[in-house]
PDB file of C-alpha atoms in Angstrom:
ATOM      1  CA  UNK A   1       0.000   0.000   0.000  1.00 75.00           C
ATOM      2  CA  UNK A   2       2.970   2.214   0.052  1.00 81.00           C
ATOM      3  CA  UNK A   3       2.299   3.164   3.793  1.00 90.00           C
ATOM      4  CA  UNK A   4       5.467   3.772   5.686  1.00 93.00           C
ATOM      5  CA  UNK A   5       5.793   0.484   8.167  1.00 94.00           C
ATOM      6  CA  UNK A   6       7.110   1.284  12.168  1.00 95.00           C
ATOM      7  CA  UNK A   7       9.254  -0.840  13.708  1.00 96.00           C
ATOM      8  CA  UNK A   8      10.669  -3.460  11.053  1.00 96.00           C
ATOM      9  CA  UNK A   9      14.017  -4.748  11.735  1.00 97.00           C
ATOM     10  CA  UNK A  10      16.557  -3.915   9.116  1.00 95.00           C
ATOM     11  CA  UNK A  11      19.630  -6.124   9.672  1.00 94.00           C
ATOM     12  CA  UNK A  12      22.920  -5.707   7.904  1.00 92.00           C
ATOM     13  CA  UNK A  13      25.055  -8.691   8.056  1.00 90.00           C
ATOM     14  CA  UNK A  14      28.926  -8.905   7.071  1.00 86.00           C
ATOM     15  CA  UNK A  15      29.328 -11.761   4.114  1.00 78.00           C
ATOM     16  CA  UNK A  16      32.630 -12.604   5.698  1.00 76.00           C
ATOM     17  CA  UNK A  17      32.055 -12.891   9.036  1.00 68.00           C
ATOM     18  CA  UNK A  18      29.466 -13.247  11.377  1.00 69.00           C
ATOM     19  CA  UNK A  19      29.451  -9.356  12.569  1.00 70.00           C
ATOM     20  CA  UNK A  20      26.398  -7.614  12.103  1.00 82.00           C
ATOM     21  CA  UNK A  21      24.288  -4.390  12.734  1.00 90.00           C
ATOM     22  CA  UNK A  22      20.424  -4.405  13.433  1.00 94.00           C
ATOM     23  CA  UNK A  23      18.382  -0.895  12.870  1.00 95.00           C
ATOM     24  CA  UNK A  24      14.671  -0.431  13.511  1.00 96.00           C
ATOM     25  CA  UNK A  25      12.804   1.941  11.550  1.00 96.00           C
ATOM     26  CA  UNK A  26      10.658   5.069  12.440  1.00 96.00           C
ATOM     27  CA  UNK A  27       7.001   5.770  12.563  1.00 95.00           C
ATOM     28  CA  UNK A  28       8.215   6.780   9.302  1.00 95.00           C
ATOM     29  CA  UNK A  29       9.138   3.696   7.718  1.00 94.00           C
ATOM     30  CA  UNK A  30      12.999   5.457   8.179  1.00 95.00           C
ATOM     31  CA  UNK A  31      16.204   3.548   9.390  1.00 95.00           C
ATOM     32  CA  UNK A  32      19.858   4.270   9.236  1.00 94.00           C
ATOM     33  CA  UNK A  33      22.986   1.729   9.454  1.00 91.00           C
ATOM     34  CA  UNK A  34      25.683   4.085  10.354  1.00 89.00           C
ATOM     35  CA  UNK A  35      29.391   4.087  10.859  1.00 87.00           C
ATOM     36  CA  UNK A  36      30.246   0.838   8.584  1.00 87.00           C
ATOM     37  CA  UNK A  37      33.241  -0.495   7.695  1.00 86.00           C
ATOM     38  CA  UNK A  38      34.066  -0.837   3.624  1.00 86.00           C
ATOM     39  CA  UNK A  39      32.849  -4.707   3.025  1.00 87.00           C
ATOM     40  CA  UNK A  40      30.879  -6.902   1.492  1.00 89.00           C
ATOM     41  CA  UNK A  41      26.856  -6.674   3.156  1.00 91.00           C
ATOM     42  CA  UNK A  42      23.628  -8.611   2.645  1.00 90.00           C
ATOM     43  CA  UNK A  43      20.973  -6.197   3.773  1.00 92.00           C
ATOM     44  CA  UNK A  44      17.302  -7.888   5.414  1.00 93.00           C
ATOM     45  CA  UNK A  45      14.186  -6.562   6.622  1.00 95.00           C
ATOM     46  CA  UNK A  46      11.414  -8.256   9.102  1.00 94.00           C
ATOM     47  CA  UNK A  47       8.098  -7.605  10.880  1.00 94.00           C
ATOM     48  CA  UNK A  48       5.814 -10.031  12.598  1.00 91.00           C
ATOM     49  CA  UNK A  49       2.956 -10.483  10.303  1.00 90.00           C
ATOM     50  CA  UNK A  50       4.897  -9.268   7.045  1.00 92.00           C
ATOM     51  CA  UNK A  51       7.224 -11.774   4.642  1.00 90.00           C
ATOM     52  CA  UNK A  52      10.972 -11.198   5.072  1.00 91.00           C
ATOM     53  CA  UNK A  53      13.076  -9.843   2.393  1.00 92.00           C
ATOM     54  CA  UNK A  54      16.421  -9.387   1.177  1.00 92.00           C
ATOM     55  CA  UNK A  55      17.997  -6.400  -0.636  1.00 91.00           C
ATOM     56  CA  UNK A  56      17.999  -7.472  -4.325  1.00 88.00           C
ATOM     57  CA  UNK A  57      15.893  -9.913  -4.137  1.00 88.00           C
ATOM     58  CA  UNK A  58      13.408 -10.526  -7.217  1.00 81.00           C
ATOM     59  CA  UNK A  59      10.895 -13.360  -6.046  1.00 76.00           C
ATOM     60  CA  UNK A  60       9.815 -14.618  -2.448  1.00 70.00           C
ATOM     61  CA  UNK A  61      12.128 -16.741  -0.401  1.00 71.00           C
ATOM     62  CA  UNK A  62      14.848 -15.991  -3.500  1.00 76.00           C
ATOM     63  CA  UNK A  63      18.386 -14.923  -2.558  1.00 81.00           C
ATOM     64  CA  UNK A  64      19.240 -11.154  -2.048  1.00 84.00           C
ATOM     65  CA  UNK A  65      21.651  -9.721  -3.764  1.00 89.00           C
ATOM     66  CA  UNK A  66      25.564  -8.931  -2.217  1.00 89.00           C
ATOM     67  CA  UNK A  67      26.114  -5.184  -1.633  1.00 88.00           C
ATOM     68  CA  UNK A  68      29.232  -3.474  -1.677  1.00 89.00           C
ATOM     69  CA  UNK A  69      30.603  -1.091   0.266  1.00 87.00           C
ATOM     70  CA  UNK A  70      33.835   1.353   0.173  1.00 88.00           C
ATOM     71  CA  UNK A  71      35.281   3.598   3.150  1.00 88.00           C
ATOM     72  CA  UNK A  72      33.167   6.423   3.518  1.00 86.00           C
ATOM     73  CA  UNK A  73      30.366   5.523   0.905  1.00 89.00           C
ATOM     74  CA  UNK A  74      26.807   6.647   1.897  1.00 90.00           C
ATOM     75  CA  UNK A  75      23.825   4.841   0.163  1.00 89.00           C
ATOM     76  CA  UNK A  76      20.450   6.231   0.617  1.00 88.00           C
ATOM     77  CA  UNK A  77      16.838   5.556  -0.327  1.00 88.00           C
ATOM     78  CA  UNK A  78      17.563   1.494  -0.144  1.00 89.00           C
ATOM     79  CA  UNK A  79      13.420   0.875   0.340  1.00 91.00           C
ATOM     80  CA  UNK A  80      11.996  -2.297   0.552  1.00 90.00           C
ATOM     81  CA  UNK A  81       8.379  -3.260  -0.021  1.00 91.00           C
ATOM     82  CA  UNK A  82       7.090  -5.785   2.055  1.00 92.00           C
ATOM     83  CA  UNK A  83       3.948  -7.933   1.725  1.00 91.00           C
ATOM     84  CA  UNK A  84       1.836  -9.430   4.441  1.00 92.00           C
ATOM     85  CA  UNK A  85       1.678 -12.930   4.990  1.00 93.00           C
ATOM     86  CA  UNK A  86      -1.605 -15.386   4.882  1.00 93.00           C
ATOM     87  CA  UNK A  87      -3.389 -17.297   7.085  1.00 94.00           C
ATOM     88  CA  UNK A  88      -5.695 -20.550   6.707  1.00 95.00           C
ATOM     89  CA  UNK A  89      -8.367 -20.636   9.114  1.00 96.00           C
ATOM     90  CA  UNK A  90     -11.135 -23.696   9.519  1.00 97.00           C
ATOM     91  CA  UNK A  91     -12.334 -26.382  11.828  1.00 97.00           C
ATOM     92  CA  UNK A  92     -11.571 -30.206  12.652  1.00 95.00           C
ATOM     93  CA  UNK A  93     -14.665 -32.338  13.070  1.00 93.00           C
ATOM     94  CA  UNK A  94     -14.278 -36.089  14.051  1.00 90.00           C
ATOM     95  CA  UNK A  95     -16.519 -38.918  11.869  1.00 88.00           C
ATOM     96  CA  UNK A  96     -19.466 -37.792  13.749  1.00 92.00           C
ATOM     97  CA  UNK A  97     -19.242 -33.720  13.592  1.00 92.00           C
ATOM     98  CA  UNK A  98     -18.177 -33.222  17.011  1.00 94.00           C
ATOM     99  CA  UNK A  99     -15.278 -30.567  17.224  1.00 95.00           C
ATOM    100  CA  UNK A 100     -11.524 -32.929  17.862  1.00 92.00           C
ATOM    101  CA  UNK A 101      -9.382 -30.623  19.972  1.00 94.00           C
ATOM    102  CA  UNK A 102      -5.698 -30.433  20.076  1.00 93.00           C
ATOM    103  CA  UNK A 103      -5.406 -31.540  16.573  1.00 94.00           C
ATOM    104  CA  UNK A 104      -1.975 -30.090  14.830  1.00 94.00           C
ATOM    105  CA  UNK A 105      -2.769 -28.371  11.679  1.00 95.00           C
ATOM    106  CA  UNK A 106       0.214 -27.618   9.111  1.00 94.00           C
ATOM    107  CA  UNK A 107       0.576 -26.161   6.030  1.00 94.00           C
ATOM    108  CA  UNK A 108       2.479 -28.203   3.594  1.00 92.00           C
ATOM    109  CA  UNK A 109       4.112 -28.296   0.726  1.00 88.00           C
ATOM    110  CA  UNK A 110       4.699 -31.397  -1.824  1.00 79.00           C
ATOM    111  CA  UNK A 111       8.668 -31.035  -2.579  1.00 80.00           C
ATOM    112  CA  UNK A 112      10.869 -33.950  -3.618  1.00 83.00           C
ATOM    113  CA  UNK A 113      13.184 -35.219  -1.099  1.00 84.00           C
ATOM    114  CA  UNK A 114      15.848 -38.242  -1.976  1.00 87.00           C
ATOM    115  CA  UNK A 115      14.289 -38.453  -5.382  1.00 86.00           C
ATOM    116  CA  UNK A 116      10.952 -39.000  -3.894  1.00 85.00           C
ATOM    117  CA  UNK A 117       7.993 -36.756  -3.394  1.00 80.00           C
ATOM    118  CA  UNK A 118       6.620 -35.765   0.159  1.00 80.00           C
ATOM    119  CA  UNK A 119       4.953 -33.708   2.197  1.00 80.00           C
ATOM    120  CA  UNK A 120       7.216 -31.469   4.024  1.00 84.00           C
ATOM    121  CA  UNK A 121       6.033 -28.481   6.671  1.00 87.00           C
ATOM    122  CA  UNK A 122       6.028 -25.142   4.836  1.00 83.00           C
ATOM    123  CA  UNK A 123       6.248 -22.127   7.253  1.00 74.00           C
ATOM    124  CA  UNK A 124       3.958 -20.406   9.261  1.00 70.00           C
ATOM    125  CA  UNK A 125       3.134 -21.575  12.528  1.00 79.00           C
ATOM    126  CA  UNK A 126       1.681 -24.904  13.172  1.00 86.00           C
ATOM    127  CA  UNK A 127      -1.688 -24.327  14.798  1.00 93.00           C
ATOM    128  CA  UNK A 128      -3.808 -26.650  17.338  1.00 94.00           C
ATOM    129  CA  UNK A 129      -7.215 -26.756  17.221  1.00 95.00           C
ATOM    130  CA  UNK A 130      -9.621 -25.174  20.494  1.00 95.00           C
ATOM    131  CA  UNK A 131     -12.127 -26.698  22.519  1.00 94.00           C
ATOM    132  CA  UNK A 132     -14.471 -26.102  19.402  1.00 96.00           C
ATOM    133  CA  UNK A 133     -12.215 -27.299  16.734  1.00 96.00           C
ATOM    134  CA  UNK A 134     -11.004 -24.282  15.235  1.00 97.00           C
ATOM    135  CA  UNK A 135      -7.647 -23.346  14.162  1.00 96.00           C
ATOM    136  CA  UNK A 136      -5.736 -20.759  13.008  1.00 96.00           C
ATOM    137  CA  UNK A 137      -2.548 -21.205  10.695  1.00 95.00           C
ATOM    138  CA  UNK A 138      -0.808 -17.763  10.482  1.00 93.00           C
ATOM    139  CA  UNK A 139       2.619 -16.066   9.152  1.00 91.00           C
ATOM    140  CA  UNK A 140       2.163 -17.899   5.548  1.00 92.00           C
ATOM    141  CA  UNK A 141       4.071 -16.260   2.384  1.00 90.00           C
ATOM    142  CA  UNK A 142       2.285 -16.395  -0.477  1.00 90.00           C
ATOM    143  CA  UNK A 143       2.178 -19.787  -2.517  1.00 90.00           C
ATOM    144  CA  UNK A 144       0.571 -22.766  -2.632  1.00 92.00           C
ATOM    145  CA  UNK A 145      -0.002 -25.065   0.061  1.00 94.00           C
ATOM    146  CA  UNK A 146      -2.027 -28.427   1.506  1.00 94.00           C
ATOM    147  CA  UNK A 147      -3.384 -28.616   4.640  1.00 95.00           C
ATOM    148  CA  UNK A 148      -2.810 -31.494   7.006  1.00 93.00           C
ATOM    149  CA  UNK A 149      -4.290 -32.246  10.680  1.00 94.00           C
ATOM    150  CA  UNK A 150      -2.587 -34.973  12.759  1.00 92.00           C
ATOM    151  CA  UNK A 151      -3.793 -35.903  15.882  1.00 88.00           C
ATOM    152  CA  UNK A 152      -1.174 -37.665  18.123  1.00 71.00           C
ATOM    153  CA  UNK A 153      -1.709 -39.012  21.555  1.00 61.00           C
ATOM    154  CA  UNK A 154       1.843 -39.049  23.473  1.00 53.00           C
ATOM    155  CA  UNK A 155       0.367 -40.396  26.809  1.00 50.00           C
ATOM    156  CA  UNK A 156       1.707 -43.883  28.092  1.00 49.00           C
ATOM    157  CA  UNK A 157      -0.497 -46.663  29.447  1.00 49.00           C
ATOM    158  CA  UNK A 158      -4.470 -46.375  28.718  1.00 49.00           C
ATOM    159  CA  UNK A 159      -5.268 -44.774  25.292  1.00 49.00           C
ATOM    160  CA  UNK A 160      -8.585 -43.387  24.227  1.00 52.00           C
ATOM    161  CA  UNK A 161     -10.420 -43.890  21.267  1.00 51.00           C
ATOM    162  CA  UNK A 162      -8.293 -40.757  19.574  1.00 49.00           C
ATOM    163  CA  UNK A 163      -5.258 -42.530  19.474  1.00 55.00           C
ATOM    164  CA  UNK A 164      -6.600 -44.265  15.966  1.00 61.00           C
ATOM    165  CA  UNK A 165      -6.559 -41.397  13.833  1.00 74.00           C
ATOM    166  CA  UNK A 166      -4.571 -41.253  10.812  1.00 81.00           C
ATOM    167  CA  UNK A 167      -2.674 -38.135   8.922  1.00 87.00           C
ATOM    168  CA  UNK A 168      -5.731 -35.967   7.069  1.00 91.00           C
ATOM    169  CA  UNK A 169      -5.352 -33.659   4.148  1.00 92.00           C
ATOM    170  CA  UNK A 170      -8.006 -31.219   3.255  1.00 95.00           C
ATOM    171  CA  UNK A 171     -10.449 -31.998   2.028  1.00 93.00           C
ATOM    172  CA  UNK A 172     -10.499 -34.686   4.399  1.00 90.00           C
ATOM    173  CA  UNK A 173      -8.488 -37.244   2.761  1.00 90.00           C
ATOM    174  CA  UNK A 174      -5.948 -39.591   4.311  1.00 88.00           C
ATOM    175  CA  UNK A 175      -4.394 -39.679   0.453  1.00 88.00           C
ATOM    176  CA  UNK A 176      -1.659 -37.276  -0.320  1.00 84.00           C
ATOM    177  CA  UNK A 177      -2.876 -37.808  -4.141  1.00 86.00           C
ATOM    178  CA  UNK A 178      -6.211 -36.817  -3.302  1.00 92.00           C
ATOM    179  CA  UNK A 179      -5.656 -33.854  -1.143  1.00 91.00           C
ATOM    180  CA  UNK A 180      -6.692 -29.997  -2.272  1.00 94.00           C
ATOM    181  CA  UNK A 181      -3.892 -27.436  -3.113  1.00 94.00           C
ATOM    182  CA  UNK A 182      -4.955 -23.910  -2.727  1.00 94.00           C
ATOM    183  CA  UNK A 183      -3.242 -20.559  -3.523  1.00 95.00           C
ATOM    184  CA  UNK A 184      -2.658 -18.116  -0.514  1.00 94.00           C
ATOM    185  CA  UNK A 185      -1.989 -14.659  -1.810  1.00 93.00           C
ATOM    186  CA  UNK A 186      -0.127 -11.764   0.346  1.00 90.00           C
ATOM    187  CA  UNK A 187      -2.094 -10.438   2.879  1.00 92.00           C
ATOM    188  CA  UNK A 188      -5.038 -13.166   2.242  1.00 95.00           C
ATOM    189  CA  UNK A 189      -7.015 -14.801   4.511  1.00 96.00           C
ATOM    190  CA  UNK A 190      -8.888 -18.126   3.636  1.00 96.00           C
ATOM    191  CA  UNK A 191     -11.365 -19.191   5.731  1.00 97.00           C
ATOM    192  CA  UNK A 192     -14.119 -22.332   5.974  1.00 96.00           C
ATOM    193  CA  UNK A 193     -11.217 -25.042   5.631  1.00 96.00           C
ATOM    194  CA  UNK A 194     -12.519 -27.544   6.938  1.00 96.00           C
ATOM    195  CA  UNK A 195     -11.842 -31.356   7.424  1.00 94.00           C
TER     196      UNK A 195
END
């Protein structure tokens, strides 16, 4: 929206060493790194809520670019634009539409891994469903992503009737070929996924 953003963390990180400086901007969306030594920089910006970004960087979670710097140089107006992130919201029912709580919900992502194709956790925050099923998956940059609930029981001795649930993928499938992808963009919120 091209609205100045308050307190996003700006951090400037040496390429050969692990030094670094940290700046916070303004109400303004302002920040300075001052008093630098000539080097080699990567340059990153974060806020809760908002995807991280890299100087240089031309598509999300891409590499940044390398900036130089010599004695003395001053480089102004470096601006970043930052996007929101998404969130998946919805509700866990069991086989007879009572609300299951503490169910983990994740949003996945099919990737291959050792030549083979699986379902791997893909940022944002896991989420457990309340006492009326609902969850909340937040802090999701945009792409596309399945949905899985899991329900594990990590008590010893006497199990209940829980314990027999297996991996579910929305739309409420226990098949990874049969589950849903959908499309979060910045800032969006989908809601009603249920399972």
């Amino acid at each position: 929206s091209n609205t100045p953003l308050s307190r996003v963390q700006v951090r400037l990180n040496a390429s050969d060493s692990t030094a670094g400086k940290t700046a916070v901007t303004d109400r303004n969306g302002r920040f300075e790194l001052a008093e630098l030594p000539a080097g080699k920089f990567t340059v990153s910006a974060s806020k809760a809520n908002y995807v991280g970004i890299s100087y240089g960087q031309t598509r999300p979670r891409g590499l940044g670019k390398t900036l130089e710097l010599a004695e003395g140089q001053t480089i102004a107006n470096m601006n970043f634009t930052m996007q929101r992130t998404g969130v998946i919201t919805g509700r866990i029912l069991d086989e007879f539409g009572d609300p299951v709580v503490d169910v983990m919900v994740m949003a996945m992502r099919s990737q291959y891994v050792n030549g083979e194709r699986r379902m791997m956790p893909a940022g944002g925050r896991p989420a457990t469903t309340n006492d009326v099923g609902d969850y909340r998956i937040y802090g999701l940059q945009p792409g596309q992503y399945y949905v899985s609930a899991t329900l594990r029981n990590f008590t010893m001795g006497d199990t209940d009737d829980r314990s027999g649930y297996s991996a579910t993928y929305y739309p409420g499938t226990g098949s990874m070929a049969e589950a849903q992808r959908m499309t979060v963009a910045a800032g969006q919120t989908i809601n009603g996924i249920n399972m």
